[in-house]
Amino acid sequence: MLKGKNLLEPMDLTVQELEELFATADDIIENPEKYAHCASGKLMGTLFYEPSTRTRLSFTAAMLRLGGEVMGFSEPASSSVSKGESIADTVKTVACLADMIVMRHPKEGAPRIAAEHSRVPVVNAGDGGHQHPTQTLADLMTIRKYKGRLDHLTVGLCGDLMFGRTVHSLIRALSRYENITLKLISPRELVLPEYVRTSVIEKNGMEYEEVRRMDDVLPQLDVLYMTRVQRERFFNEDDYIRLKDTYILDEAKMNLAGKDMIVLHPLPRVNEIAQEVDKDPRAHYFDQVQMGMYMRMALIVKLLGLEV
Amino acid sequence: MVIDSIKNGIVIDHIKAGRGMTLLSYLEFDNEHDTVAIIMNASSARRGKKDIIKIENVKGTAVDMDVVGLIDPGATVNIIEDEVIKAKIRPTLPKRVENVIKCRNPRCVTASERGIRHEFVLNDAEKQQYRCVYCDEMVSMQEE
Ligand SMILES: [Zn+2]
């Protein structure tokens, strides 16, 4: 039962609960009209302590498409938060007004505090570099939708594997499925942290390989998950330019990949995927945005226990 | 070195040498009223060297066993009444601790939010490793 639960990190959901969400999302895609009014009379409170237009729009679209309403703030400057109100007090107040709370916060663990003080479900919409569970839901749904399965896959993760929280969450989520092989593609400076390798990959007996060049593994991949290589991670401009170009996906690289490989990216991209790749039928990073919305719709339906 | 034995109170014995001061600071006794003695680097058959803490005229409940277990699960707590050891307690590593240790991660919400409970759960007993329930930062009590 998902009704009344909080979603603070991807592993809060069991594999069965994930299946329930995928099935609901599938049904929403098939029969949108069936769900168009199911959240009528329900109100979502969106507490965005830092701006994230993309995530806020996705949650808002999800709620509106279910016939519900949304209220909240998109940056703390415009709210009582700027007057120094505690998270606990803000959440207690909003929980009296709304049926669920969606929170984005720059501090790690803030949504857990919200959950402790809320009588309605709390969904973490990103807490600093810590967790962003609905992004993982979008990633899983996209893989499942376009590959037809979440097991028996060779997944390439490319770019900044050290600081990329979406990558860590995805690895953790995939560790519960059978026969996943990971190809970790990154510069030496941005390799996957040791604790993820030992406490997730090795602990679950996942097969993996660390490689420096995308070209070496592209033909083997079922899924290529691209991430941003952020400028601020580097000490100097030369390193940045040298490294970022190694991890740019373009048409020439796509020619090395199998015809059934799919390309994902959590977006926004900088330049790690050349625009020419967008028209390639294997590019699914914009479909991923849509899958994210469908999963958020499914999540709202289940957390609120809506009747359809 | 001879230290008078106490008539009533608590003796925390077999503390790993060097850990006595740390333990004392976490136990939060009443500095103005309690009579507290700390002996450092006493010789011990069991641990080579050990620290000992003696607190006079307090009840057994004055010592938080979770705190002793957190700082040194190898210590023993003796409750003394009328110069007799009434109870000898071996602490265990607590499964979770509240408001004893604080998270070191500057990005953790507990670093900025007021009035918050600092909560850690045991992650790895062998390494005496605890995890902040908010941000998942690990802390090893062996190094604290
Ligand atoms: Zn923390």
Tab-separated table of C-alpha atoms and ligand atoms in Angstrom:
chain	number	residue	atom	x	y	z
A	1	MET	CA	0.000	0.000	0.000
A	2	LEU	CA	1.430	3.311	-1.079
A	3	LYS	CA	-1.385	5.438	0.341
A	4	GLY	CA	-0.144	7.905	2.925
A	5	LYS	CA	3.535	7.036	2.436
A	6	ASN	CA	6.382	9.520	2.014
A	7	LEU	CA	8.906	9.342	-0.800
A	8	LEU	CA	12.223	10.649	0.486
A	9	GLU	CA	14.626	8.418	-1.426
A	10	PRO	CA	14.214	5.904	-4.256
A	11	MET	CA	14.785	2.916	-1.977
A	12	ASP	CA	11.722	3.872	0.089
A	13	LEU	CA	9.820	1.995	-2.593
A	14	THR	CA	9.888	-1.793	-2.801
A	15	VAL	CA	10.186	-3.481	-6.194
A	16	GLN	CA	6.485	-4.390	-5.898
A	17	GLU	CA	5.510	-0.794	-5.173
A	18	LEU	CA	7.572	0.300	-8.173
A	19	GLU	CA	5.700	-2.219	-10.309
A	20	GLU	CA	2.436	-0.778	-9.025
A	21	LEU	CA	3.577	2.710	-10.110
A	22	PHE	CA	4.731	1.485	-13.540
A	23	ALA	CA	1.393	-0.262	-14.089
A	24	THR	CA	-0.510	2.883	-13.104
A	25	ALA	CA	1.702	5.036	-15.357
A	26	ASP	CA	1.075	2.589	-18.228
A	27	ASP	CA	-2.646	2.870	-17.643
A	28	ILE	CA	-2.454	6.677	-17.523
A	29	ILE	CA	-0.630	6.685	-20.876
A	30	GLU	CA	-3.244	4.335	-22.373
A	31	ASN	CA	-6.347	5.958	-20.862
A	32	PRO	CA	-5.604	9.567	-19.904
A	33	GLU	CA	-9.305	10.488	-19.836
A	34	LYS	CA	-9.919	7.952	-17.077
A	35	TYR	CA	-7.575	9.933	-14.807
A	36	ALA	CA	-8.440	13.478	-15.934
A	37	HIS	CA	-10.580	14.296	-12.883
A	38	CYS	CA	-9.519	11.765	-10.259
A	39	ALA	CA	-7.673	14.371	-8.155
A	40	SER	CA	-10.533	16.845	-8.299
A	41	GLY	CA	-10.763	18.669	-4.977
A	42	LYS	CA	-7.193	17.715	-4.004
A	43	LEU	CA	-4.494	20.280	-3.362
A	44	MET	CA	-0.723	19.857	-3.676
A	45	GLY	CA	1.616	22.185	-1.751
A	46	THR	CA	4.914	22.794	-3.533
A	47	LEU	CA	7.599	24.155	-1.208
A	48	PHE	CA	10.590	25.094	-3.349
A	49	TYR	CA	13.335	26.495	-1.129
A	50	GLU	CA	15.486	26.834	-4.239
A	51	PRO	CA	14.284	27.370	-7.766
A	52	SER	CA	13.978	24.350	-10.049
A	53	THR	CA	11.613	25.268	-12.822
A	54	ARG	CA	11.883	21.915	-14.584
A	55	THR	CA	10.959	19.802	-11.559
A	56	ARG	CA	8.253	22.184	-10.354
A	57	LEU	CA	6.613	22.274	-13.793
A	58	SER	CA	6.601	18.485	-13.967
A	59	PHE	CA	4.880	18.101	-10.575
A	60	THR	CA	2.462	20.902	-11.452
A	61	ALA	CA	1.601	19.377	-14.838
A	62	ALA	CA	1.108	15.987	-13.186
A	63	MET	CA	-1.353	17.360	-10.623
A	64	LEU	CA	-3.250	19.518	-13.127
A	65	ARG	CA	-3.612	16.603	-15.550
A	66	LEU	CA	-5.273	14.642	-12.745
A	67	GLY	CA	-7.741	17.471	-12.167
A	68	GLY	CA	-6.134	18.634	-8.903
A	69	GLU	CA	-4.819	22.024	-7.838
A	70	VAL	CA	-1.372	23.311	-6.879
A	71	MET	CA	-0.207	26.063	-4.530
A	72	GLY	CA	3.101	26.985	-2.955
A	73	PHE	CA	6.232	29.011	-3.500
A	74	SER	CA	8.978	28.663	-6.069
A	75	GLU	CA	11.719	30.425	-4.136
A	76	PRO	CA	12.012	31.190	-0.429
A	77	ALA	CA	12.351	34.972	-0.927
A	78	SER	CA	8.653	35.206	-1.659
A	79	SER	CA	7.507	33.353	1.449
A	80	SER	CA	7.472	33.360	5.233
A	81	VAL	CA	10.622	31.233	4.989
A	82	SER	CA	12.583	34.405	4.269
A	83	LYS	CA	11.425	35.659	7.665
A	84	GLY	CA	13.251	32.737	9.253
A	85	GLU	CA	10.394	30.332	9.883
A	86	SER	CA	11.545	26.799	10.639
A	87	ILE	CA	10.937	23.954	8.201
A	88	ALA	CA	8.842	22.243	10.877
A	89	ASP	CA	6.489	25.225	11.268
A	90	THR	CA	6.139	25.838	7.539
A	91	VAL	CA	5.344	22.180	6.963
A	92	LYS	CA	2.878	21.939	9.842
A	93	THR	CA	1.069	24.935	8.397
A	94	VAL	CA	0.969	23.673	4.813
A	95	ALA	CA	-0.058	20.173	5.953
A	96	CYS	CA	-3.210	21.777	7.386
A	97	LEU	CA	-4.038	23.231	3.987
A	98	ALA	CA	-2.861	20.727	1.383
A	99	ASP	CA	-3.332	16.998	0.753
A	100	MET	CA	0.329	16.389	-0.035
A	101	ILE	CA	3.625	18.266	0.051
A	102	VAL	CA	6.362	18.371	-2.561
A	103	MET	CA	9.619	19.832	-1.259
A	104	ARG	CA	12.809	21.005	-2.909
A	105	HIS	CA	15.526	22.189	-0.532
A	106	PRO	CA	19.251	22.954	-0.848
A	107	LYS	CA	20.037	21.217	2.472
A	108	GLU	CA	20.474	17.456	2.615
A	109	GLY	CA	17.816	15.734	4.685
A	110	ALA	CA	15.373	18.673	4.815
A	111	PRO	CA	12.478	16.592	3.391
A	112	ARG	CA	12.948	14.081	6.221
A	113	ILE	CA	12.309	16.871	8.707
A	114	ALA	CA	9.242	17.796	6.680
A	115	ALA	CA	8.006	14.198	6.817
A	116	GLU	CA	8.464	14.099	10.593
A	117	HIS	CA	6.163	17.098	10.977
A	118	SER	CA	3.628	16.466	8.255
A	119	ARG	CA	0.350	14.578	8.509
A	120	VAL	CA	0.128	14.384	4.715
A	121	PRO	CA	2.534	12.569	2.336
A	122	VAL	CA	5.838	14.326	1.606
A	123	VAL	CA	7.692	13.867	-1.675
A	124	ASN	CA	11.339	14.884	-1.943
A	125	ALA	CA	11.824	16.878	-5.147
A	126	GLY	CA	15.595	17.105	-4.612
A	127	ASP	CA	17.592	17.895	-1.460
A	128	GLY	CA	20.996	19.282	-2.392
A	129	GLY	CA	23.333	16.622	-3.696
A	130	HIS	CA	21.565	13.958	-1.682
A	131	GLN	CA	18.398	12.423	-3.181
A	132	HIS	CA	16.005	13.095	-6.039
A	133	PRO	CA	13.731	10.042	-6.101
A	134	THR	CA	11.258	11.134	-8.777
A	135	GLN	CA	14.162	11.553	-11.215
A	136	THR	CA	15.003	7.899	-10.608
A	137	LEU	CA	11.350	6.993	-11.212
A	138	ALA	CA	11.554	8.806	-14.559
A	139	ASP	CA	14.798	6.994	-15.449
A	140	LEU	CA	13.426	3.544	-14.590
A	141	MET	CA	10.132	4.126	-16.379
A	142	THR	CA	11.959	5.284	-19.524
A	143	ILE	CA	14.205	2.218	-19.577
A	144	ARG	CA	11.258	-0.073	-18.927
A	145	LYS	CA	9.133	1.631	-21.583
A	146	TYR	CA	11.728	1.630	-24.361
A	147	LYS	CA	13.632	-1.572	-23.519
A	148	GLY	CA	10.632	-3.504	-22.201
A	149	ARG	CA	12.479	-4.675	-19.086
A	150	LEU	CA	14.623	-3.617	-16.129
A	151	ASP	CA	16.726	-6.770	-15.905
A	152	HIS	CA	19.279	-8.345	-18.247
A	153	LEU	CA	20.667	-5.004	-19.390
A	154	THR	CA	24.089	-3.550	-20.046
A	155	VAL	CA	23.931	0.055	-18.874
A	156	GLY	CA	26.613	2.631	-19.641
A	157	LEU	CA	26.833	5.564	-17.248
A	158	CYS	CA	28.864	8.383	-18.711
A	159	GLY	CA	30.287	11.679	-17.439
A	160	ASP	CA	30.591	12.915	-13.880
A	161	LEU	CA	30.085	9.737	-11.869
A	162	MET	CA	31.604	11.202	-8.726
A	163	PHE	CA	29.126	13.956	-7.934
A	164	GLY	CA	26.206	12.871	-10.099
A	165	ARG	CA	23.538	11.870	-7.588
A	166	THR	CA	21.164	10.697	-10.324
A	167	VAL	CA	23.770	8.113	-11.326
A	168	HIS	CA	24.204	6.851	-7.750
A	169	SER	CA	20.438	6.547	-7.275
A	170	LEU	CA	19.993	4.764	-10.587
A	171	ILE	CA	22.728	2.239	-9.767
A	172	ARG	CA	21.103	1.588	-6.396
A	173	ALA	CA	17.691	1.133	-7.995
A	174	LEU	CA	19.051	-1.193	-10.697
A	175	SER	CA	20.909	-3.295	-8.111
A	176	ARG	CA	17.583	-4.939	-7.240
A	177	TYR	CA	17.139	-6.351	-10.733
A	178	GLU	CA	18.813	-9.412	-12.175
A	179	ASN	CA	21.752	-9.530	-14.504
A	180	ILE	CA	22.614	-5.860	-14.791
A	181	THR	CA	26.060	-5.080	-16.189
A	182	LEU	CA	27.410	-1.576	-15.649
A	183	LYS	CA	29.952	0.231	-17.790
A	184	LEU	CA	31.235	3.191	-15.809
A	185	ILE	CA	32.557	5.718	-18.300
A	186	SER	CA	34.319	8.698	-16.744
A	187	PRO	CA	37.595	10.583	-16.546
A	188	ARG	CA	39.904	9.435	-13.774
A	189	GLU	CA	39.085	12.639	-11.875
A	190	LEU	CA	35.360	11.898	-11.767
A	191	VAL	CA	35.115	8.161	-11.104
A	192	LEU	CA	32.305	6.641	-9.087
A	193	PRO	CA	32.909	7.075	-5.318
A	194	GLU	CA	34.298	3.994	-3.609
A	195	TYR	CA	31.345	3.672	-1.210
A	196	VAL	CA	28.920	3.278	-4.116
A	197	ARG	CA	31.187	0.679	-5.703
A	198	THR	CA	31.594	-1.364	-2.532
A	199	SER	CA	28.268	-0.903	-0.729
A	200	VAL	CA	26.048	-1.161	-3.808
A	201	ILE	CA	27.727	-2.707	-6.847
A	202	GLU	CA	30.011	-5.259	-5.224
A	203	LYS	CA	27.678	-6.006	-2.339
A	204	ASN	CA	24.938	-6.981	-4.785
A	205	GLY	CA	27.304	-8.874	-7.045
A	206	MET	CA	26.672	-6.609	-10.030
A	207	GLU	CA	29.033	-6.967	-12.950
A	208	TYR	CA	30.863	-3.744	-13.792
A	209	GLU	CA	33.784	-2.280	-15.678
A	210	GLU	CA	35.404	1.148	-15.382
A	211	VAL	CA	36.418	2.644	-18.701
A	212	ARG	CA	37.849	5.977	-19.826
A	213	ARG	CA	36.521	6.112	-23.381
A	214	MET	CA	32.911	5.836	-24.473
A	215	ASP	CA	33.933	4.357	-27.839
A	216	ASP	CA	35.296	1.201	-26.224
A	217	VAL	CA	31.949	0.073	-24.848
A	218	LEU	CA	29.305	1.743	-27.034
A	219	PRO	CA	28.617	-1.364	-29.179
A	220	GLN	CA	27.812	-3.404	-26.054
A	221	LEU	CA	25.286	-1.047	-24.474
A	222	ASP	CA	21.522	-1.444	-24.153
A	223	VAL	CA	21.245	1.887	-22.339
A	224	LEU	CA	23.547	4.902	-22.372
A	225	TYR	CA	22.900	7.293	-19.484
A	226	MET	CA	24.658	10.609	-20.108
A	227	THR	CA	25.320	13.222	-17.425
A	228	ARG	CA	26.632	16.752	-17.289
A	229	VAL	CA	30.299	17.393	-16.690
A	230	GLN	CA	30.061	20.582	-14.688
A	231	ARG	CA	32.632	23.300	-15.097
A	232	GLU	CA	32.737	24.088	-11.375
A	233	ARG	CA	34.096	20.604	-10.611
A	234	PHE	CA	37.432	21.442	-12.202
A	235	PHE	CA	40.383	23.338	-10.904
A	236	ASN	CA	41.350	24.793	-14.226
A	237	GLU	CA	39.846	25.542	-17.583
A	238	ASP	CA	42.320	23.348	-19.523
A	239	ASP	CA	41.287	20.209	-17.632
A	240	TYR	CA	37.662	21.045	-18.174
A	241	ILE	CA	38.011	21.494	-21.927
A	242	ARG	CA	40.217	18.407	-22.292
A	243	LEU	CA	37.797	16.212	-20.352
A	244	LYS	CA	34.433	17.465	-21.452
A	245	ASP	CA	35.130	16.795	-25.117
A	246	THR	CA	35.963	13.173	-24.426
A	247	TYR	CA	32.451	12.705	-23.141
A	248	ILE	CA	30.446	14.390	-25.855
A	249	LEU	CA	27.977	12.182	-27.665
A	250	ASP	CA	27.638	13.016	-31.363
A	251	GLU	CA	26.498	11.369	-34.561
A	252	ALA	CA	29.868	9.699	-35.146
A	253	LYS	CA	29.729	8.036	-31.741
A	254	MET	CA	26.103	7.029	-32.252
A	255	ASN	CA	27.235	5.142	-35.359
A	256	LEU	CA	29.295	2.872	-33.113
A	257	ALA	CA	26.284	1.958	-30.973
A	258	GLY	CA	23.775	-0.823	-31.579
A	259	LYS	CA	20.489	-0.002	-33.299
A	260	ASP	CA	18.493	-0.791	-30.144
A	261	MET	CA	20.539	1.215	-27.673
A	262	ILE	CA	18.620	4.027	-25.975
A	263	VAL	CA	20.146	7.325	-24.811
A	264	LEU	CA	18.987	8.958	-21.574
A	265	HIS	CA	19.995	12.183	-19.838
A	266	PRO	CA	18.472	13.762	-16.696
A	267	LEU	CA	18.594	17.219	-18.382
A	268	PRO	CA	19.316	20.048	-18.610
A	269	ARG	CA	22.254	19.286	-20.865
A	270	VAL	CA	25.100	21.652	-21.539
A	271	ASN	CA	26.856	20.279	-24.581
A	272	GLU	CA	27.531	16.646	-23.734
A	273	ILE	CA	24.954	15.538	-26.289
A	274	ALA	CA	25.293	17.248	-29.662
A	275	GLN	CA	22.010	18.591	-30.985
A	276	GLU	CA	22.355	16.418	-34.111
A	277	VAL	CA	21.673	13.385	-31.904
A	278	ASP	CA	18.172	14.654	-31.007
A	279	LYS	CA	16.668	13.402	-34.265
A	280	ASP	CA	18.158	9.922	-33.812
A	281	PRO	CA	15.312	7.505	-32.920
A	282	ARG	CA	17.504	6.113	-30.122
A	283	ALA	CA	17.513	9.477	-28.300
A	284	HIS	CA	14.942	9.314	-25.518
A	285	TYR	CA	15.912	12.110	-23.140
A	286	PHE	CA	12.864	14.185	-23.988
A	287	ASP	CA	10.628	11.127	-23.694
A	288	GLN	CA	12.254	10.782	-20.287
A	289	VAL	CA	10.778	14.169	-19.302
A	290	GLN	CA	7.354	12.886	-20.287
A	291	MET	CA	7.834	9.589	-18.469
A	292	GLY	CA	8.810	11.646	-15.419
A	293	MET	CA	5.473	13.410	-15.538
A	294	TYR	CA	3.549	10.137	-15.924
A	295	MET	CA	5.398	8.636	-12.954
A	296	ARG	CA	4.631	11.720	-10.874
A	297	MET	CA	0.974	11.339	-11.863
A	298	ALA	CA	1.051	7.680	-10.829
A	299	LEU	CA	2.744	8.638	-7.577
A	300	ILE	CA	0.065	11.234	-6.741
A	301	VAL	CA	-2.710	8.728	-7.540
A	302	LYS	CA	-1.150	6.107	-5.256
A	303	LEU	CA	0.017	8.313	-2.367
A	304	LEU	CA	-3.401	9.966	-2.164
A	305	GLY	CA	-5.218	6.670	-2.738
A	306	LEU	CA	-7.338	8.195	-5.495
A	307	GLU	CA	-10.238	6.254	-6.975
A	308	VAL	CA	-10.396	5.922	-10.751
B	1	MET	CA	49.151	6.395	42.230
B	2	VAL	CA	46.455	5.825	44.781
B	3	ILE	CA	42.958	7.178	44.400
B	4	ASP	CA	40.499	6.746	47.226
B	5	SER	CA	37.757	4.293	46.526
B	6	ILE	CA	34.303	5.779	46.647
B	7	LYS	CA	31.548	4.945	49.055
B	8	ASN	CA	28.573	5.681	46.863
B	9	GLY	CA	28.543	6.430	43.178
B	10	ILE	CA	29.723	5.146	39.850
B	11	VAL	CA	33.047	3.849	38.580
B	12	ILE	CA	33.461	3.495	34.846
B	13	ASP	CA	36.351	1.087	34.475
B	14	HIS	CA	38.325	-0.457	31.605
B	15	ILE	CA	37.917	2.571	29.369
B	16	LYS	CA	40.300	2.358	26.456
B	17	ALA	CA	43.303	4.573	27.259
B	18	GLY	CA	42.824	8.037	25.792
B	19	ARG	CA	39.050	7.747	25.601
B	20	GLY	CA	38.307	8.819	29.185
B	21	MET	CA	38.213	12.549	28.504
B	22	THR	CA	36.044	12.037	25.418
B	23	LEU	CA	33.611	9.893	27.379
B	24	LEU	CA	33.502	12.376	30.230
B	25	SER	CA	32.725	15.240	27.875
B	26	TYR	CA	29.809	13.311	26.371
B	27	LEU	CA	28.393	12.245	29.741
B	28	GLU	CA	27.609	15.841	30.738
B	29	PHE	CA	27.884	15.790	34.482
B	30	ASP	CA	27.021	18.738	36.625
B	31	ASN	CA	30.350	20.559	36.739
B	32	GLU	CA	29.414	22.631	39.761
B	33	HIS	CA	28.178	19.916	42.072
B	34	ASP	CA	29.368	16.446	41.104
B	35	THR	CA	32.677	15.150	42.388
B	36	VAL	CA	34.366	13.586	39.396
B	37	ALA	CA	37.795	11.971	39.114
B	38	ILE	CA	39.437	10.800	35.946
B	39	ILE	CA	42.449	8.520	35.969
B	40	MET	CA	44.327	8.214	32.743
B	41	ASN	CA	46.739	5.528	31.610
B	42	ALA	CA	46.269	3.269	34.616
B	43	SER	CA	47.713	-0.203	34.091
B	44	SER	CA	45.224	-2.865	33.172
B	45	ALA	CA	45.543	-6.620	32.832
B	46	ARG	CA	42.888	-6.644	30.148
B	47	ARG	CA	43.772	-3.645	27.998
B	48	GLY	CA	47.410	-2.826	28.871
B	49	LYS	CA	46.506	0.747	29.715
B	50	LYS	CA	43.105	2.070	30.608
B	51	ASP	CA	41.261	5.145	31.794
B	52	ILE	CA	38.891	5.204	34.768
B	53	ILE	CA	36.154	7.673	35.689
B	54	LYS	CA	34.757	7.930	39.215
B	55	ILE	CA	31.727	9.979	40.110
B	56	GLU	CA	30.788	10.311	43.741
B	57	ASN	CA	27.304	10.352	45.259
B	58	VAL	CA	25.262	9.871	42.107
B	59	LYS	CA	22.692	7.214	41.256
B	60	GLY	CA	23.269	4.565	38.585
B	61	THR	CA	20.765	6.293	36.353
B	62	ALA	CA	23.085	9.313	36.171
B	63	VAL	CA	25.115	7.538	33.505
B	64	ASP	CA	23.591	7.160	30.064
B	65	MET	CA	24.598	3.615	29.111
B	66	ASP	CA	24.016	4.387	25.412
B	67	VAL	CA	26.628	7.113	25.596
B	68	VAL	CA	29.146	4.789	27.269
B	69	GLY	CA	28.413	2.119	24.648
B	70	LEU	CA	28.781	4.655	21.862
B	71	ILE	CA	32.182	5.964	23.010
B	72	ASP	CA	33.653	2.707	24.333
B	73	PRO	CA	31.639	-0.531	24.262
B	74	GLY	CA	34.574	-2.227	26.050
B	75	ALA	CA	34.135	-0.197	29.264
B	76	THR	CA	32.340	-1.475	32.371
B	77	VAL	CA	30.102	0.561	34.632
B	78	ASN	CA	30.161	-0.311	38.347
B	79	ILE	CA	27.417	0.971	40.621
B	80	ILE	CA	28.792	1.365	44.151
B	81	GLU	CA	26.570	1.461	47.239
B	82	ASP	CA	28.090	1.507	50.736
B	83	GLU	CA	31.471	0.574	49.305
B	84	VAL	CA	30.054	-2.537	47.666
B	85	ILE	CA	29.688	-3.101	43.936
B	86	LYS	CA	25.929	-3.460	43.586
B	87	ALA	CA	25.902	-3.867	39.825
B	88	LYS	CA	28.406	-4.298	37.030
B	89	ILE	CA	27.039	-3.259	33.663
B	90	ARG	CA	28.591	-3.933	30.260
B	91	PRO	CA	27.287	-1.419	27.747
B	92	THR	CA	26.485	-2.400	24.185
B	93	LEU	CA	26.733	-0.388	20.989
B	94	PRO	CA	23.386	1.442	20.812
B	95	LYS	CA	21.314	0.871	17.653
B	96	ARG	CA	20.508	4.555	17.544
B	97	VAL	CA	21.511	7.674	19.436
B	98	GLU	CA	19.693	10.942	19.774
B	99	ASN	CA	21.271	14.312	20.563
B	100	VAL	CA	24.669	12.898	21.506
B	101	ILE	CA	26.764	13.386	18.393
B	102	LYS	CA	26.301	15.984	15.672
B	103	CYS	CA	26.587	15.654	11.926
B	104	ARG	CA	29.788	17.048	10.385
B	105	ASN	CA	28.405	17.451	6.881
B	106	PRO	CA	28.117	21.233	6.352
B	107	ARG	CA	25.399	20.618	3.730
B	108	CYS	CA	23.294	18.643	6.221
B	109	VAL	CA	20.020	20.255	7.249
B	110	THR	CA	20.914	19.685	10.923
B	111	ALA	CA	23.779	22.190	10.507
B	112	SER	CA	21.449	25.092	9.769
B	113	GLU	CA	17.970	24.297	11.047
B	114	ARG	CA	17.253	25.262	14.654
B	115	GLY	CA	15.694	23.018	17.276
B	116	ILE	CA	16.492	19.788	15.509
B	117	ARG	CA	16.985	16.296	16.882
B	118	HIS	CA	20.430	14.937	15.934
B	119	GLU	CA	19.777	11.304	15.185
B	120	PHE	CA	22.240	8.602	14.165
B	121	VAL	CA	21.709	4.894	13.527
B	122	LEU	CA	24.283	2.130	13.752
B	123	ASN	CA	25.524	1.260	10.270
B	124	ASP	CA	28.466	-1.068	10.893
B	125	ALA	CA	29.038	-2.473	14.388
B	126	GLU	CA	32.564	-3.697	13.649
B	127	LYS	CA	33.723	-0.249	12.564
B	128	GLN	CA	31.561	1.472	15.240
B	129	GLN	CA	30.139	3.392	12.323
B	130	TYR	CA	26.994	5.508	12.597
B	131	ARG	CA	24.904	7.174	9.894
B	132	CYS	CA	23.106	10.519	10.101
B	133	VAL	CA	19.437	9.759	9.372
B	134	TYR	CA	19.042	13.057	7.529
B	135	CYS	CA	21.966	13.221	5.083
B	136	ASP	CA	23.474	9.688	5.386
B	137	GLU	CA	26.905	11.047	6.387
B	138	MET	CA	28.929	8.352	8.177
B	139	VAL	CA	30.877	8.846	11.376
B	140	SER	CA	33.193	6.289	12.926
B	141	MET	CA	33.189	6.484	16.732
B	142	GLN	CA	36.617	4.867	16.838
B	143	GLU	CA	38.014	8.092	15.447
B	144	GLU	CA	35.838	10.525	17.360
C	1	ZN	ZN	23.679	14.824	8.489
